[in-house]
Structures are given as structure tokens and as C-alpha cells.
Coordinates of C-alpha atoms in Angstrom, one line a residue:
M1 CA -6.3 -14.4 -23.2
K2 CA -9.0 -14.7 -25.9
I3 CA -11.3 -11.6 -26.4
S4 CA -14.0 -14.3 -26.9
T5 CA -13.6 -15.9 -23.5
L6 CA -13.3 -12.6 -21.7
L7 CA -16.7 -11.6 -23.6
K8 CA -18.1 -14.7 -22.4
Y9 CA -17.4 -14.2 -18.8
Y10 CA -17.8 -10.4 -18.6
N11 CA -21.3 -10.4 -20.6
Q12 CA -23.1 -12.2 -17.7
D13 CA -26.1 -9.9 -16.5
A14 CA -25.4 -10.3 -12.8
I15 CA -21.5 -9.6 -13.4
L16 CA -22.3 -6.6 -15.6
N17 CA -25.0 -5.2 -13.1
E18 CA -22.6 -5.4 -9.9
I19 CA -19.6 -4.0 -12.1
L20 CA -21.8 -0.9 -13.1
R21 CA -23.0 -0.3 -9.3
V22 CA -19.5 -0.4 -8.1
C23 CA -18.3 2.0 -11.1
K24 CA -20.8 4.8 -10.0
D25 CA -18.9 7.8 -9.1
R26 CA -15.3 6.3 -9.3
E27 CA -12.6 6.6 -11.8
V28 CA -12.5 3.0 -13.6
I29 CA -9.3 2.3 -15.6
P30 CA -8.9 -0.5 -17.9
L31 CA -5.6 -2.6 -18.4
F32 CA -5.2 -3.7 -22.0
S33 CA -3.5 -7.2 -23.1
K34 CA -0.3 -5.4 -24.3
G35 CA 0.6 -4.2 -20.8
F36 CA -0.6 -0.5 -20.8
F37 CA -3.6 1.1 -18.9
G38 CA -6.2 3.4 -20.3
K39 CA -5.8 7.2 -19.7
R40 CA -7.0 9.0 -16.7
P41 CA -9.3 10.3 -15.9
S42 CA -12.0 7.6 -17.1
T43 CA -15.0 5.9 -15.9
I44 CA -17.7 3.5 -17.3
L45 CA -21.5 4.3 -17.2
Y46 CA -22.8 1.8 -19.4
K47 CA -22.8 -2.1 -20.3
K48 CA -21.5 -1.5 -23.9
D49 CA -18.8 1.0 -22.7
L50 CA -17.1 -2.1 -20.8
L51 CA -17.9 -4.4 -23.5
D52 CA -16.5 -2.2 -26.2
L53 CA -13.4 -1.6 -24.1
I54 CA -12.8 -5.6 -23.9
R55 CA -13.3 -5.7 -28.1
K56 CA -10.5 -3.2 -28.1
G57 CA -8.1 -5.4 -25.8
A58 CA -8.9 -4.7 -22.2
V59 CA -8.5 -7.6 -20.0
S60 CA -9.0 -6.2 -16.3
F61 CA -10.5 -3.1 -14.6
H62 CA -9.2 -0.9 -11.8
I63 CA -11.4 1.2 -9.7
S64 CA -10.6 4.1 -7.3
V65 CA -11.1 3.9 -3.5
E66 CA -12.3 7.4 -3.6
R67 CA -15.6 8.5 -4.8
W68 CA -16.0 11.8 -6.9
R69 CA -18.8 14.1 -8.1
N70 CA -17.7 13.8 -11.3
P71 CA -14.4 11.2 -11.8
L72 CA -14.1 13.0 -15.3
S73 CA -13.2 16.5 -13.8
L74 CA -10.2 15.3 -11.9
G75 CA -7.1 16.5 -13.8
Q76 CA -3.5 15.3 -13.6
T77 CA -2.3 18.0 -11.0
N78 CA -5.3 18.7 -8.8
T79 CA -4.2 20.2 -5.6
K80 CA -5.4 18.6 -2.2
Q81 CA -7.9 21.5 -1.8
E82 CA -9.3 20.9 -5.3
M83 CA -9.4 17.0 -4.7
D84 CA -11.3 17.5 -1.3
E85 CA -13.9 19.5 -2.9
L86 CA -14.4 16.7 -5.6
R87 CA -14.3 14.1 -3.1
T88 CA -17.8 12.9 -2.0
G89 CA -16.4 9.7 0.0
W90 CA -14.0 6.9 0.1
D91 CA -13.8 3.2 1.1
L92 CA -11.5 1.5 3.4
V93 CA -9.6 -1.2 1.6
F94 CA -6.9 -3.3 3.0
D95 CA -4.8 -5.2 0.3
V96 CA -3.4 -8.3 1.8
D97 CA -0.5 -9.4 -0.4
T98 CA 1.8 -12.5 0.0
K99 CA 3.4 -15.0 -2.1
Y100 CA 1.4 -17.9 -0.7
L101 CA -2.4 -17.7 -0.3
G102 CA -2.5 -20.1 2.7
Y103 CA -0.8 -17.3 4.6
A104 CA -3.0 -14.6 3.2
K105 CA -6.1 -16.6 4.4
I106 CA -4.8 -16.6 8.0
C107 CA -4.2 -12.7 7.9
A108 CA -7.4 -11.9 6.0
K109 CA -9.4 -14.0 8.7
L110 CA -7.6 -11.8 11.7
L111 CA -8.4 -8.8 9.9
C112 CA -12.2 -9.8 9.7
H113 CA -12.2 -10.3 13.3
A114 CA -10.4 -7.3 14.1
L115 CA -13.3 -5.2 12.4
E116 CA -15.8 -7.2 14.1
F117 CA -14.2 -6.5 17.3
H118 CA -14.9 -2.7 16.4
N119 CA -18.6 -3.5 16.0
I120 CA -18.4 -3.4 12.0
N121 CA -20.7 -5.9 10.5
N122 CA -21.0 -4.6 7.0
Y123 CA -17.6 -5.3 5.5
S124 CA -16.6 -7.2 2.2
V125 CA -14.1 -9.6 1.3
K126 CA -12.8 -10.6 -2.3
Y127 CA -9.9 -12.8 -3.7
S128 CA -7.5 -10.7 -5.3
G129 CA -7.4 -13.1 -8.4
G130 CA -3.7 -13.9 -7.3
T131 CA -2.5 -14.8 -4.0
G132 CA -4.1 -12.4 -1.7
F133 CA -7.3 -10.8 -0.5
H134 CA -9.0 -7.5 -0.5
L135 CA -11.1 -6.5 2.7
G136 CA -13.2 -3.4 2.4
V137 CA -15.6 -1.1 4.6
P138 CA -18.0 0.9 2.6
F139 CA -18.0 4.9 3.3
E140 CA -21.7 4.3 4.4
S141 CA -20.3 2.9 7.3
F142 CA -18.3 5.6 8.4
P143 CA -19.1 8.7 11.0
E144 CA -20.0 11.8 9.1
T145 CA -17.1 13.8 10.9
I146 CA -14.2 12.6 13.1
N147 CA -12.9 15.4 15.5
S148 CA -15.1 18.0 13.9
E149 CA -13.7 17.1 10.6
D150 CA -15.8 15.9 7.3
T151 CA -14.6 12.4 7.0
A152 CA -14.8 12.4 3.1
K153 CA -11.8 15.0 3.2
L154 CA -9.9 12.8 5.6
F155 CA -8.4 10.5 3.0
P156 CA -5.7 9.3 2.8
I157 CA -4.7 10.2 6.7
A158 CA -7.6 8.2 8.0
A159 CA -7.2 5.1 5.9
Q160 CA -3.3 5.2 6.5
R161 CA -3.8 5.5 10.2
I162 CA -6.5 2.8 10.5
A163 CA -4.5 0.5 8.4
V164 CA -1.4 0.7 10.5
Y165 CA -3.3 0.6 13.6
L166 CA -5.0 -2.9 12.7
T167 CA -1.6 -4.2 11.3
D168 CA -0.2 -3.4 14.9
M169 CA -3.2 -4.8 16.6
I170 CA -3.4 -8.2 15.0
K171 CA 0.7 -8.7 14.6
E172 CA 1.2 -10.9 17.5
K173 CA -1.7 -13.3 16.8
L174 CA -0.6 -13.4 13.4
A175 CA 2.7 -14.6 14.1
E176 CA 1.2 -17.2 16.4
N177 CA -1.3 -18.6 13.9
L178 CA 1.2 -18.8 11.3
L179 CA 3.7 -20.6 13.5
S180 CA 1.0 -22.9 14.6
I181 CA 0.6 -24.2 11.1
Y182 CA 3.8 -23.6 9.4
S183 CA 7.5 -23.6 10.9
L184 CA 10.1 -21.3 10.5
E185 CA 12.1 -23.7 8.1
S186 CA 8.9 -24.4 5.9
I187 CA 8.1 -20.5 5.4
S188 CA 11.8 -19.9 4.7
E189 CA 11.6 -22.8 1.8
K190 CA 8.3 -21.8 0.2
T191 CA 9.3 -17.8 0.4
G192 CA 13.1 -18.5 -0.5
R193 CA 14.1 -16.0 2.3
E194 CA 16.6 -17.0 4.8
V195 CA 15.2 -17.9 8.4
K196 CA 17.3 -14.9 9.6
D197 CA 15.4 -12.5 7.5
L198 CA 12.1 -13.8 9.0
L199 CA 13.1 -12.3 12.5
D200 CA 12.7 -8.8 13.9
E201 CA 15.6 -6.9 15.8
T202 CA 14.5 -8.9 18.9
G203 CA 15.1 -12.1 17.2
E204 CA 10.9 -12.8 17.3
F205 CA 9.1 -14.0 14.0
N206 CA 7.7 -11.0 12.1
P207 CA 4.9 -12.1 10.1
Y208 CA 5.3 -8.9 7.8
S209 CA 8.2 -10.5 6.5
I210 CA 6.3 -12.5 4.4
I211 CA 2.9 -10.7 4.3
E212 CA 2.2 -7.0 3.3
I213 CA -0.8 -5.1 4.2
D214 CA -0.3 -2.5 1.7
T215 CA -0.4 0.9 3.7
I216 CA 2.0 2.9 1.6
A217 CA -0.3 2.4 -1.5
I218 CA -3.2 4.0 0.3
S219 CA -3.0 7.4 -1.5
P220 CA -4.7 9.9 -3.7
R221 CA -6.3 8.3 -6.5
H222 CA -5.3 5.0 -5.4
L223 CA -6.7 2.3 -7.5
I224 CA -7.7 -1.3 -6.5
R225 CA -8.6 -4.2 -8.7
M226 CA -12.5 -3.9 -9.4
P227 CA -14.5 -6.8 -8.1
Y228 CA -14.9 -9.3 -10.6
S229 CA -12.4 -8.1 -12.8
V230 CA -10.2 -10.7 -14.2
N231 CA -6.5 -10.8 -13.1
E232 CA -4.5 -10.4 -16.2
K233 CA -1.5 -12.6 -15.0
K234 CA -3.4 -15.4 -13.5
G235 CA -6.4 -15.6 -15.4
R236 CA -8.7 -15.7 -12.3
V237 CA -11.4 -13.5 -11.1
S238 CA -11.1 -11.1 -8.3
L239 CA -14.1 -12.9 -6.7
P240 CA -16.1 -11.5 -3.6
I241 CA -16.7 -14.1 -0.8
A242 CA -18.1 -14.6 2.6
P243 CA -15.8 -14.1 5.3
D244 CA -16.9 -17.6 6.7
D245 CA -15.6 -19.0 3.3
I246 CA -12.1 -17.8 3.7
E247 CA -10.5 -20.8 5.2
D248 CA -12.0 -23.2 2.5
F249 CA -11.5 -20.8 -0.4
S250 CA -10.0 -22.6 -3.4
S251 CA -8.5 -20.2 -6.2
D252 CA -10.0 -22.9 -8.7
S253 CA -13.6 -21.2 -8.0
A254 CA -12.3 -18.1 -9.7
K255 CA -11.2 -19.4 -13.2
I256 CA -12.8 -17.9 -16.1
P257 CA -15.0 -18.4 -17.9
D258 CA -16.7 -20.3 -15.3
A259 CA -16.6 -18.1 -12.5
E260 CA -20.1 -16.7 -11.6
F261 CA -21.8 -13.9 -9.6
T262 CA -21.5 -14.7 -5.8
I263 CA -22.0 -11.5 -3.6
P264 CA -21.8 -7.7 -4.1
F265 CA -18.6 -6.1 -2.8
L266 CA -18.7 -2.8 -0.8
D267 CA -22.2 -2.7 -0.5
G268 CA -23.3 0.4 1.4
S269 CA -27.1 -0.2 1.4
K270 CA -26.3 -2.6 4.2
S271 CA -24.4 -0.2 6.3
R272 CA -25.4 1.4 9.3
R273 CA -24.2 5.0 9.5
G274 CA -21.4 5.5 11.9
E275 CA -20.7 1.8 12.6
A276 CA -17.1 2.3 11.8
R277 CA -17.0 5.3 14.5
E278 CA -15.2 2.9 17.2
L279 CA -12.6 2.0 14.7
F280 CA -11.9 5.5 13.8
V281 CA -11.7 6.9 17.4
Q282 CA -9.5 4.0 18.4
A283 CA -7.3 4.1 15.7
F284 CA -6.8 8.0 16.0
D285 CA -6.3 7.6 19.6
W286 CA -3.5 4.8 19.1
Y287 CA -1.9 7.0 16.6
N288 CA -1.9 10.1 18.7
K289 CA -0.4 8.0 21.6
K290 CA 2.1 6.8 19.1
M291 CA 3.1 10.1 18.2
Q292 CA 3.5 11.2 21.7
V293 CA 5.8 8.4 22.4
L294 CA 7.8 9.5 19.0
E295 CA 7.8 13.4 20.3
D296 CA 9.3 12.2 23.6
K297 CA 12.0 10.5 21.9
K298 CA 12.7 13.3 19.6
K299 CA 12.8 15.8 22.6
N300 CA 15.5 13.2 24.2
L301 CA 17.4 13.2 21.0
E302 CA 17.5 17.0 20.8
E303 CA 18.6 17.1 24.4
R304 CA 21.2 14.7 23.6
E305 CA 22.3 16.6 20.4
R306 CA 22.6 19.7 22.3
K307 CA 25.0 17.9 24.8
G308 CA 26.8 16.7 21.8
A309 CA 25.8 13.0 22.1
G310 CA 23.3 12.8 19.5
T311 CA 22.8 11.9 16.0
F312 CA 22.2 13.6 12.6
T313 CA 18.6 14.6 11.8
K314 CA 18.9 16.7 8.7
T315 CA 21.5 17.9 6.1
F316 CA 21.9 21.3 4.9
Y317 CA 23.9 20.4 1.8
K318 CA 23.1 18.3 -1.2
I319 CA 24.5 14.7 -0.5
P320 CA 26.8 13.3 -3.0
E321 CA 26.7 9.7 -4.5
E322 CA 29.6 8.9 -2.9
D323 CA 27.9 9.4 0.5
Y324 CA 24.8 7.2 -0.2
P325 CA 24.5 4.3 2.6
P326 CA 24.6 0.9 1.4
C327 CA 20.7 0.3 1.2
I328 CA 19.9 3.3 -1.0
K329 CA 22.7 2.1 -3.3
K330 CA 21.4 -1.5 -3.2
I331 CA 17.7 -0.1 -3.8
L332 CA 19.4 1.9 -6.8
L333 CA 20.3 -1.4 -8.5
G334 CA 16.8 -2.2 -9.1
L335 CA 14.4 -4.8 -7.1
D336 CA 12.6 -7.8 -7.7
D337 CA 10.2 -7.1 -4.4
G338 CA 9.4 -4.4 -2.1
K339 CA 9.3 -1.6 -5.0
K340 CA 6.7 0.6 -3.4
R341 CA 8.3 0.7 -0.2
A342 CA 11.5 1.3 -1.7
L343 CA 9.9 4.4 -3.7
F344 CA 8.9 5.5 -0.3
I345 CA 12.3 5.5 0.8
L346 CA 13.8 6.8 -2.3
I347 CA 11.6 9.9 -2.2
N348 CA 11.9 10.9 1.6
Y349 CA 15.8 10.1 1.5
F350 CA 16.5 12.4 -1.6
K351 CA 13.7 15.0 -0.6
S352 CA 15.6 15.1 3.0
A353 CA 19.3 15.0 0.9
N354 CA 18.4 18.3 -0.4
Y355 CA 17.8 17.2 -4.0
S356 CA 15.4 19.0 -6.3
F357 CA 12.1 17.5 -7.5
E358 CA 13.3 17.3 -11.0
E359 CA 16.5 15.7 -9.8
I360 CA 14.4 13.2 -7.6
E361 CA 12.2 12.4 -10.5
K362 CA 15.1 11.6 -12.6
I363 CA 16.9 9.4 -10.2
V364 CA 13.6 7.4 -9.4
N365 CA 12.6 6.9 -12.9
K366 CA 16.0 5.6 -13.9
W367 CA 15.9 3.3 -10.9
N368 CA 12.3 2.0 -12.1
E369 CA 13.5 1.0 -15.3
K370 CA 16.0 -1.3 -13.4
N371 CA 13.4 -3.3 -11.8
K372 CA 12.5 -6.5 -12.6
E373 CA 8.6 -5.6 -12.9
P374 CA 8.7 -1.4 -12.9
L375 CA 6.1 0.2 -11.1
R376 CA 3.5 1.8 -13.4
G377 CA 4.5 5.1 -14.5
S378 CA 1.2 6.6 -13.2
Y379 CA 1.9 5.4 -9.5
V380 CA 5.3 6.6 -9.6
K381 CA 4.0 10.1 -10.6
S382 CA 1.3 10.2 -8.1
Q383 CA 3.6 9.4 -5.3
L384 CA 6.2 12.2 -6.3
S385 CA 3.0 14.7 -7.0
W386 CA 2.2 13.8 -3.2
A387 CA 5.4 14.3 -1.7
K388 CA 6.0 17.6 -3.6
K389 CA 2.8 19.0 -2.0
Q390 CA 3.8 18.3 1.5
M391 CA 5.3 21.5 3.2
S392 CA 7.3 19.2 6.0
N393 CA 10.4 17.1 5.1
Y394 CA 10.0 13.6 6.4
L395 CA 13.2 11.5 6.7
P396 CA 13.3 8.2 5.3
P397 CA 12.1 5.2 7.9
N398 CA 14.6 4.6 10.5
C399 CA 16.9 1.6 10.0
N400 CA 15.0 -0.5 12.4
S401 CA 11.6 0.1 11.3
L402 CA 10.0 -2.7 10.2
M403 CA 8.7 -3.7 6.8
Y404 CA 11.2 -1.6 5.2
Y405 CA 15.2 -2.4 4.6
K406 CA 15.4 -5.8 6.2
D407 CA 12.3 -6.8 4.8
I408 CA 12.9 -6.0 1.3
Q409 CA 16.7 -7.4 1.5
V410 CA 18.6 -4.2 1.2
C411 CA 19.9 -3.9 4.9
L412 CA 23.9 -4.4 4.0
P413 CA 25.3 -2.8 7.0
D414 CA 29.0 -1.9 7.1
E415 CA 31.1 -0.4 9.7
I416 CA 29.3 2.8 9.9
C417 CA 26.0 1.3 10.0
P418 CA 26.1 0.2 13.8
N419 CA 26.3 3.8 14.7
I420 CA 23.4 5.3 12.9
K421 CA 19.5 5.1 13.4
N422 CA 18.6 6.5 9.9
P423 CA 20.3 6.2 6.4
L424 CA 20.7 10.2 6.2
N425 CA 22.7 9.6 9.4
Y426 CA 24.7 7.5 7.5
S427 CA 25.4 10.1 4.9
Y428 CA 26.4 12.5 7.0
L429 CA 28.9 10.5 9.0
H430 CA 30.7 9.0 5.9
Y431 CA 30.9 12.6 4.5
K432 CA 32.6 13.6 7.8
K433 CA 34.8 10.5 8.1
D434 CA 35.9 11.1 4.3
R435 CA 36.8 14.7 4.8
H436 CA 38.6 13.8 7.9
N437 CA 40.7 11.2 5.8
R438 CA 41.4 13.8 3.2
K439 CA 42.9 16.0 5.7
K440 CA 45.1 13.3 6.9

């Protein structure tokens, strides 16, 4: 993309003013034409800063969903406490990602209805510049506290809980609306996935086999494409649109250099403080009930284990490569899609398998090099850093967890798999079986 074309587009007063408004108190990271990101931390304060970066080869710009007292004071290894002290707020942003814009429209529209159901009127929608949409609720709409905790310090936990809650809330209607327009066969043809891979364990259509509402990516210092930024791959603009315009939206209206200013994105001046309270309360209540169900299941499992009928849930030795389950082996060969979810799986698997973080980092970086389009090094590093700071060990997702192994097409069951609920169980059973065979 020519620098002159980019300058002609970005150097529109209305767009420059909106970009500077959104940049305030945020990290702003440019992506250059040669495929590398600018150094972090970084921000943009003046129009000249942005135009100079474009002249140096910047094509697109990405902003933090978190707001900071001074973005430039962020380091590479801030502790959670340090980030909580620096963070003044955060915006709730949903990234609806799919390979076909028609599917994304249906999902985005349902998320709009879900926000309105919770009495939220000031929310924003923008086209991603590719085949998805971003929906956002500004921090000014949030309650000041939740359960006596400062809401500004509840990132990313609150964002993750709300995203999972709304994902669950709209799932049934999303499946219904998709199938009212598209048949399973046409979805299979468009996505290149077999019909059986579009179904959940009950045989019902799983809409999240073709649409991802990115909840894993909601993590500390997470970046999203800035409104009115160019999408470097598609040559289209991440254009804010009115919610009522989602169904009729055409990506042609986002072509550069013709794209123009439409409406603001994440405009907190239009918010009522606390209008999102009901959403927070309902999401936290749903999460607590979900956790209680899981806790009850855990107690039942522990009781079964005590009686000798349970499954293995943790390991006290370092699992060797020959005992990796088929899904982990498949992931380690490299992937085309689902890389963020795969990274989440790998980190938790190897952490639970008693690998040191130095070993996990080497494994993950080697794996990332094999991916068709590797994840950004900064993203991988941030996920490793976050996991390292957690005091508790979390198992990788269970085998039947939606949006994981089957959805990213790494579930390759062998004779052991029907007897396990988690990939870590597989490694233990494989180890026992191998040891038993050697004794023979």
C-alpha cells in the first residue's frame, strides 16, 4: 500500500481528531508495512506523531483496551499490582471473528440485543476491516465498584466473565438464526469444515465452531485495531457503524482512500455512569453459579477417586514426550487456525505437567514458528508472563469443552481417549499402560 494513499486517507481532519480522542490514555502501537510492530510501550499525542509514523512505513494502529495514568510508564514485566495502580479504567470490547462476514453480522446483532437487554444504550460497533466486528462498551458506563472492589482493577477477570456469560446467553439463538439462513451443508462448504465438525457432543449445531467471540485474548495489555485504522491485510478501514446498519453493511464502504468519518467509537461522554451495572451483576452471578456446579462435580470426582473409581487430575512428575496425548502432539506440529486457543491449551498442559517456565517458553516458541501465520511474539510473551504470575495451576480445558480441541481440529482420539476427561489424564494412563507393558 502506497504511503501517499495512506497519508491521503489518514490526513482527514475528522478522522485525525477521532483517532487522537481514542488514543488518549492508551497504549498505541503501529504495525509497519514490513510486518513488525512498533516497540511497547508507545502512544500518540499529536497529529504530527501519527503522520510521521505513516511516512516511516506504518500502515495500521492498535490501541489498548485498558486506560493508563501514563502509558509510557508501563514496563515489559509489570506485576499485577503495578498495573492495577497504573490502570484508570478499561473498555469492554468483544471481537467477533469468523471467515464469513454474513455469519459475523448475525452474531454482532445478537450481542447488540444482549447489551440492550441489560439496559445498556451507549455501546459501539465497528467493522474490523476484515470479516468481523468489534463491539464496545466504554468504561464510563461501568459501575464504580462491584462487590466492593474498584471496577478499574477488575480487568481482565470481569471482562472475561462478561464475555463468556454473553457467549453462553446468545448461543441457542445464534445457532437458530444461522440455520434459518444457511444449511449445515452450505456452512460446511463455505468454511471447509466437515458437517460432523460443526456439531457438539450432543449432535446439535455448535455456532462457535464457525464463529469466535474472542475471550481468551482478553488479557492484560491486550490490543485491538484502532477505529479508523486501515486493515493491512484487506486494505479496508476499521469503520464504526450504527448498530442498525449491521445487516446492510458492505465492506466496500470501508475501502481506502474513500472511507470517511462516520461516528465515534467508545464515546464515554454519552454514557450514564452505572448503566452497565446489571450486566456486571448478572455475569458475576452466572459465573458463581457455574463455578458452584463445577465445584460440586469436583467433589463428586474426589469422592470417586477416594473410592478408586475416579480419574487422574494432576501429576507429580514431569510428563515425557512419548506420553503426550494425540491432541497435544497435533498442536505441536503447527496450526492454520485456532492458535490463541492452542496457546492457552499448551501453557496449561505443560504447566500442569511439571515443566519449568523456561522449558514451556522454548516449547511454545518452537511451536509458534511452525504455525502457518505465527502469533505475534509480544502476544505469546504476554500470555506466558500472565500464566507465570498465577499462583494456582489450572488444568488444560477438558476434552469436551466447547471451542477447543474439536473446534481447532486437533481431536484425534485413540484407544485411551474414551476413558479420559482431560488431556492430562491421558498422559498418566499412557504412562501406566507403558510401564505395565514393560513389566511383561
